[in-house]
PDB file of C-alpha atoms in Angstrom:
ATOM      1  CA  THR A   7      42.911  -7.042  17.971  1.00 89.00           C
ATOM      2  CA  ILE A   8      39.191  -6.372  16.524  1.00 93.00           C
ATOM      3  CA  VAL A   9      37.414  -3.005  17.451  1.00 94.00           C
ATOM      4  CA  ILE A  10      33.726  -2.578  16.389  1.00 93.00           C
ATOM      5  CA  TYR A  11      32.292   0.636  16.704  1.00 92.00           C
ATOM      6  CA  SER A  12      27.835  -0.070  15.950  1.00 88.00           C
ATOM      7  CA  SER A  13      24.805   0.943  17.639  1.00 81.00           C
ATOM      8  CA  ASP A  14      21.113   0.771  17.705  1.00 73.00           C
ATOM      9  CA  GLN A  15      19.121   1.678  14.271  1.00 68.00           C
ATOM     10  CA  GLY A  16      18.171   5.182  13.420  1.00 63.00           C
ATOM     11  CA  PHE A  17      15.167   6.963  14.933  1.00 63.00           C
ATOM     12  CA  TYR A  18      12.619   8.655  12.922  1.00 62.00           C
ATOM     13  CA  ASN A  19      12.205  12.373  13.318  1.00 65.00           C
ATOM     14  CA  GLY A  20       9.394  13.153  11.003  1.00 60.00           C
ATOM     15  CA  GLU A  21      10.680  11.847   7.889  1.00 66.00           C
ATOM     16  CA  HIS A  22       7.521   9.617   6.246  1.00 64.00           C
ATOM     17  CA  GLY A  23       5.533  11.227   8.678  1.00 61.00           C
ATOM     18  CA  TRP A  24       6.162   9.031  11.783  1.00 61.00           C
ATOM     19  CA  TYR A  25       8.659   8.782  15.090  1.00 62.00           C
ATOM     20  CA  ASP A  26      10.216   5.688  16.176  1.00 64.00           C
ATOM     21  CA  LYS A  27      12.832   3.483  14.914  1.00 71.00           C
ATOM     22  CA  ARG A  28      11.193   0.354  14.716  1.00 77.00           C
ATOM     23  CA  TRP A  29      10.044   1.006  10.621  1.00 78.00           C
ATOM     24  CA  MET A  30      11.307  -0.821   7.567  1.00 85.00           C
ATOM     25  CA  TYR A  31      12.319   1.993   5.844  1.00 82.00           C
ATOM     26  CA  GLU A  32      15.924   3.170   5.152  1.00 83.00           C
ATOM     27  CA  GLU A  33      15.829   5.603   7.843  1.00 79.00           C
ATOM     28  CA  SER A  34      15.571   3.310  10.706  1.00 78.00           C
ATOM     29  CA  LEU A  35      16.602   0.244   8.747  1.00 81.00           C
ATOM     30  CA  ARG A  36      20.267   0.495   8.586  1.00 79.00           C
ATOM     31  CA  ASN A  37      22.790   0.534  11.423  1.00 80.00           C
ATOM     32  CA  PRO A  38      26.393   1.880  11.340  1.00 83.00           C
ATOM     33  CA  PHE A  39      29.276  -0.786  11.503  1.00 88.00           C
ATOM     34  CA  ILE A  40      33.033   0.423  11.685  1.00 91.00           C
ATOM     35  CA  ILE A  41      35.367  -2.144  12.695  1.00 93.00           C
ATOM     36  CA  LYS A  42      39.529  -2.182  12.357  1.00 94.00           C
ATOM     37  CA  TRP A  43      41.357  -5.394  12.114  1.00 94.00           C
ATOM     38  CA  SER A  44      44.997  -4.292  11.974  1.00 92.00           C
ATOM     39  CA  GLY A  45      46.445  -6.283   9.030  1.00 92.00           C
ATOM     40  CA  VAL A  46      43.244  -7.439   7.736  1.00 94.00           C
ATOM     41  CA  THR A  47      40.950  -5.051   6.890  1.00 92.00           C
ATOM     42  CA  LYS A  48      41.876  -1.910   4.699  1.00 87.00           C
ATOM     43  CA  ALA A  49      41.936   1.500   6.149  1.00 88.00           C
ATOM     44  CA  GLY A  50      38.974   3.411   4.700  1.00 89.00           C
ATOM     45  CA  SER A  51      37.341   0.561   2.883  1.00 88.00           C
ATOM     46  CA  ARG A  52      33.939   0.372   2.591  1.00 88.00           C
ATOM     47  CA  ILE A  53      31.516  -2.899   2.205  1.00 85.00           C
ATOM     48  CA  LYS A  54      28.809  -2.678  -0.487  1.00 84.00           C
ATOM     49  CA  LYS A  55      27.512  -6.326   1.230  1.00 90.00           C
ATOM     50  CA  MET A  56      24.897  -6.389   2.866  1.00 91.00           C
ATOM     51  CA  ILE A  57      24.842  -7.365   6.652  1.00 91.00           C
ATOM     52  CA  GLN A  58      22.530  -7.926  10.052  1.00 90.00           C
ATOM     53  CA  ASN A  59      23.478  -7.816  13.794  1.00 88.00           C
ATOM     54  CA  ILE A  60      22.811 -11.434  13.690  1.00 92.00           C
ATOM     55  CA  ASP A  61      26.101 -11.982  11.547  1.00 94.00           C
ATOM     56  CA  TYR A  62      27.852 -10.752  14.085  1.00 94.00           C
ATOM     57  CA  THR A  63      28.282 -13.784  16.459  1.00 95.00           C
ATOM     58  CA  PRO A  64      29.398 -16.222  13.643  1.00 97.00           C
ATOM     59  CA  THR A  65      32.107 -13.172  12.842  1.00 96.00           C
ATOM     60  CA  LEU A  66      33.048 -12.724  15.772  1.00 95.00           C
ATOM     61  CA  LEU A  67      33.584 -16.536  16.349  1.00 97.00           C
ATOM     62  CA  GLU A  68      34.992 -17.602  13.122  1.00 96.00           C
ATOM     63  CA  CYS A  69      37.813 -14.606  13.684  1.00 95.00           C
ATOM     64  CA  ALA A  70      38.347 -15.610  17.058  1.00 95.00           C
ATOM     65  CA  GLY A  71      38.965 -19.490  15.941  1.00 96.00           C
ATOM     66  CA  ILE A  72      35.667 -20.678  17.656  1.00 97.00           C
ATOM     67  CA  GLU A  73      33.436 -23.143  15.452  1.00 96.00           C
ATOM     68  CA  ILE A  74      29.544 -21.469  15.144  1.00 96.00           C
ATOM     69  CA  PRO A  75      27.654 -23.466  16.704  1.00 96.00           C
ATOM     70  CA  GLU A  76      24.877 -24.577  14.465  1.00 92.00           C
ATOM     71  CA  ASP A  77      21.690 -22.935  16.490  1.00 92.00           C
ATOM     72  CA  VAL A  78      23.532 -19.421  15.733  1.00 92.00           C
ATOM     73  CA  GLN A  79      21.449 -17.425  12.686  1.00 89.00           C
ATOM     74  CA  GLY A  80      23.136 -15.615  10.324  1.00 92.00           C
ATOM     75  CA  ASP A  81      26.631 -16.079   9.002  1.00 94.00           C
ATOM     76  CA  SER A  82      29.879 -15.308   9.039  1.00 95.00           C
ATOM     77  CA  PHE A  83      31.469 -11.891   7.087  1.00 95.00           C
ATOM     78  CA  LYS A  84      35.535 -12.661   7.715  1.00 94.00           C
ATOM     79  CA  GLU A  85      35.832 -13.018   3.816  1.00 93.00           C
ATOM     80  CA  ILE A  86      34.574  -9.941   3.141  1.00 93.00           C
ATOM     81  CA  LEU A  87      36.455  -8.640   6.207  1.00 93.00           C
ATOM     82  CA  GLU A  88      39.421 -10.160   4.496  1.00 92.00           C
ATOM     83  CA  GLY A  89      38.521  -8.899   1.390  1.00 88.00           C
ATOM     84  CA  LYS A  90      37.580 -11.807  -0.407  1.00 87.00           C
ATOM     85  CA  SER A  91      35.070 -11.282  -3.139  1.00 80.00           C
ATOM     86  CA  ALA A  92      32.244 -13.730  -1.370  1.00 78.00           C
ATOM     87  CA  LYS A  93      30.142 -14.002  -4.252  1.00 80.00           C
ATOM     88  CA  ASP A  94      27.596 -16.221  -2.515  1.00 86.00           C
ATOM     89  CA  TRP A  95      26.626 -13.614   0.126  1.00 92.00           C
ATOM     90  CA  ARG A  96      23.137 -12.615   0.814  1.00 91.00           C
ATOM     91  CA  LYS A  97      21.132 -11.457  -2.049  1.00 93.00           C
ATOM     92  CA  GLY A  98      18.915  -9.916   0.558  1.00 95.00           C
ATOM     93  CA  ILE A  99      17.395  -9.389   4.254  1.00 94.00           C
ATOM     94  CA  LEU A 100      14.379 -10.336   5.934  1.00 95.00           C
ATOM     95  CA  TYR A 101      13.023  -7.928   8.659  1.00 92.00           C
ATOM     96  CA  THR A 102      10.410  -8.260  10.692  1.00 91.00           C
ATOM     97  CA  TYR A 103       8.076  -6.211  13.740  1.00 87.00           C
ATOM     98  CA  TYR A 104       5.462  -7.681  15.400  1.00 83.00           C
ATOM     99  CA  GLY A 105       3.412  -4.063  16.271  1.00 72.00           C
ATOM    100  CA  ARG A 106       4.005  -5.180  19.964  1.00 68.00           C
ATOM    101  CA  GLY A 107       3.584  -2.567  22.757  1.00 67.00           C
ATOM    102  CA  ALA A 108       2.797   0.880  23.225  1.00 66.00           C
ATOM    103  CA  HIS A 109       4.743   1.741  20.459  1.00 66.00           C
ATOM    104  CA  ARG A 110       1.972   2.291  17.374  1.00 73.00           C
ATOM    105  CA  VAL A 111       4.091   0.698  14.654  1.00 78.00           C
ATOM    106  CA  ALA A 112       2.189  -1.170  12.907  1.00 82.00           C
ATOM    107  CA  SER A 113       3.496  -4.772  12.435  1.00 88.00           C
ATOM    108  CA  HIS A 114       5.299  -5.654   9.336  1.00 91.00           C
ATOM    109  CA  TYR A 115       7.341  -7.174   7.415  1.00 95.00           C
ATOM    110  CA  GLY A 116       9.836  -7.363   4.096  1.00 97.00           C
ATOM    111  CA  ILE A 117      12.863  -8.421   2.413  1.00 98.00           C
ATOM    112  CA  ARG A 118      15.581  -6.035   1.168  1.00 97.00           C
ATOM    113  CA  THR A 119      18.044  -6.474  -1.500  1.00 97.00           C
ATOM    114  CA  ASP A 120      20.686  -3.942  -2.830  1.00 94.00           C
ATOM    115  CA  ARG A 121      18.148  -2.546  -4.686  1.00 97.00           C
ATOM    116  CA  TYR A 122      14.454  -2.804  -3.971  1.00 98.00           C
ATOM    117  CA  LYS A 123      12.259  -3.449  -0.956  1.00 97.00           C
ATOM    118  CA  LEU A 124       9.392  -4.892  -0.570  1.00 98.00           C
ATOM    119  CA  ILE A 125       7.111  -4.645   2.625  1.00 97.00           C
ATOM    120  CA  HIS A 126       4.252  -6.452   4.081  1.00 97.00           C
ATOM    121  CA  PHE A 127       1.731  -4.807   6.236  1.00 92.00           C
ATOM    122  CA  GLN A 128      -0.170  -7.587   7.558  1.00 90.00           C
ATOM    123  CA  ASP A 129      -3.209  -6.008   9.713  1.00 88.00           C
ATOM    124  CA  LYS A 130      -4.041  -3.883   6.466  1.00 90.00           C
ATOM    125  CA  ASN A 131      -2.794  -6.365   4.005  1.00 94.00           C
ATOM    126  CA  GLU A 132      -0.952  -3.750   2.445  1.00 96.00           C
ATOM    127  CA  TRP A 133       1.697  -3.794   0.345  1.00 98.00           C
ATOM    128  CA  GLU A 134       4.926  -0.827  -0.563  1.00 97.00           C
ATOM    129  CA  LEU A 135       7.267  -1.503  -3.281  1.00 98.00           C
ATOM    130  CA  PHE A 136      10.451   0.519  -3.513  1.00 98.00           C
ATOM    131  CA  ASP A 137      13.141   0.951  -5.823  1.00 98.00           C
ATOM    132  CA  LEU A 138      16.117   2.446  -4.045  1.00 97.00           C
ATOM    133  CA  LYS A 139      18.203   3.325  -7.099  1.00 97.00           C
ATOM    134  CA  LYS A 140      15.762   5.587  -8.684  1.00 98.00           C
ATOM    135  CA  ASP A 141      13.805   6.502  -5.220  1.00 97.00           C
ATOM    136  CA  PRO A 142      16.479   6.208  -2.454  1.00 94.00           C
ATOM    137  CA  GLY A 143      14.316   8.149  -0.090  1.00 91.00           C
ATOM    138  CA  GLU A 144      10.853   5.411  -0.681  1.00 94.00           C
ATOM    139  CA  MET A 145       8.428   7.969  -1.461  1.00 94.00           C
ATOM    140  CA  GLN A 146       6.729   6.566  -4.684  1.00 97.00           C
ATOM    141  CA  ASN A 147       5.035   3.139  -3.897  1.00 98.00           C
ATOM    142  CA  LEU A 148       5.423   1.052  -6.955  1.00 98.00           C
ATOM    143  CA  TYR A 149       3.013  -2.196  -6.179  1.00 98.00           C
ATOM    144  CA  THR A 150       0.133  -1.367  -8.021  1.00 98.00           C
ATOM    145  CA  ASN A 151       2.490  -0.594 -11.308  1.00 98.00           C
ATOM    146  CA  PRO A 152       1.745  -3.678 -13.341  1.00 98.00           C
ATOM    147  CA  GLU A 153       5.558  -2.708 -14.431  1.00 98.00           C
ATOM    148  CA  PHE A 154       6.710  -4.095 -11.325  1.00 98.00           C
ATOM    149  CA  ILE A 155       4.893  -7.188 -11.141  1.00 98.00           C
ATOM    150  CA  PRO A 156       7.294  -9.814 -12.481  1.00 98.00           C
ATOM    151  CA  LYS A 157       9.600  -7.864  -9.614  1.00 98.00           C
ATOM    152  CA  ILE A 158       7.553  -8.353  -7.282  1.00 98.00           C
ATOM    153  CA  LYS A 159       6.540 -12.259  -7.875  1.00 98.00           C
ATOM    154  CA  GLU A 160      10.365 -12.921  -7.898  1.00 98.00           C
ATOM    155  CA  LEU A 161      10.224 -10.315  -4.520  1.00 98.00           C
ATOM    156  CA  LYS A 162       7.989 -12.275  -2.665  1.00 98.00           C
ATOM    157  CA  SER A 163       9.514 -16.115  -3.164  1.00 97.00           C
ATOM    158  CA  SER A 164      12.760 -14.470  -1.870  1.00 97.00           C
ATOM    159  CA  LEU A 165      10.747 -13.372   0.888  1.00 97.00           C
ATOM    160  CA  ASP A 166       8.968 -17.051   1.556  1.00 96.00           C
ATOM    161  CA  ASN A 167      12.643 -18.545   1.568  1.00 96.00           C
ATOM    162  CA  LEU A 168      14.164 -16.141   3.966  1.00 95.00           C
ATOM    163  CA  ILE A 169      10.716 -16.697   6.191  1.00 94.00           C
ATOM    164  CA  ALA A 170      10.934 -20.402   5.638  1.00 94.00           C
ATOM    165  CA  GLN A 171      15.077 -20.186   6.341  1.00 91.00           C
ATOM    166  CA  TYR A 172      14.004 -18.261   9.654  1.00 89.00           C
ATOM    167  CA  ASP A 173      11.487 -20.140  10.805  1.00 90.00           C
ATOM    168  CA  VAL A 174       9.313 -16.961  11.340  1.00 90.00           C
ATOM    169  CA  GLN A 175       6.340 -17.556  12.389  1.00 87.00           C
ATOM    170  CA  LEU A 176       3.999 -14.380  11.512  1.00 83.00           C
ATOM    171  CA  LYS A 177       1.382 -12.591  12.982  1.00 67.00           C
ATOM    172  CA  LYS A 178      -1.438 -13.351  11.067  1.00 60.00           C
ATOM    173  CA  PRO A 179      -3.783 -10.230  10.201  1.00 55.00           C
ATOM    174  CA  LYS A 180      -7.019  -9.782  12.125  1.00 54.00           C
ATOM    175  CA  THR A 181     -10.345 -10.695  10.527  1.00 50.00           C
ATOM    176  CA  ASN A 182     -13.737  -8.535  12.316  1.00 49.00           C
ATOM    177  CA  HIS A 183     -16.291 -11.644  12.259  1.00 45.00           C
ATOM    178  CA  LYS A 184     -19.123  -9.361  13.413  1.00 47.00           C
ATOM    179  CA  LYS A 185     -22.718 -11.251  13.784  1.00 43.00           C
ATOM    180  CA  LYS A 186     -25.773 -10.139  12.915  1.00 41.00           C
TER     181      LYS A 186
END
């Protein structure tokens, strides 16, 4: 028997000057996930690997001994639950929000790794880079700091790879073509 507790992502109560739950900042990016699998998961253990909600289905299917359909996105983290090393586990996660609806949350997408987060706001073509180790509250945007140019290039390359892997169709920035 596997028992899981999870929920929706967090809701802002003024952090970063926002409300809602659709932003890529840590307060809403993280989801709780607690699992008890007697005889398999060690009580009190804490996994540092980045899992996503798209990983729940393949994991539960594999745990139940059911073949994972090819069109299911995400990866099974059964080996991680079993305490195995999972050296080839993902190095970053992709986040996308298309800004549709009445939520007043800007369209944005980005990548989060164990240490860095790079966010792109399409409509304004603005970028944000955060060092989550030195700035876990994401208060200092490092994107214009020349010291981080190599890291930005690396993250953008990884981001492009994830976008291609998941066949994401990003919302194109709005252009203003007023005729005079």
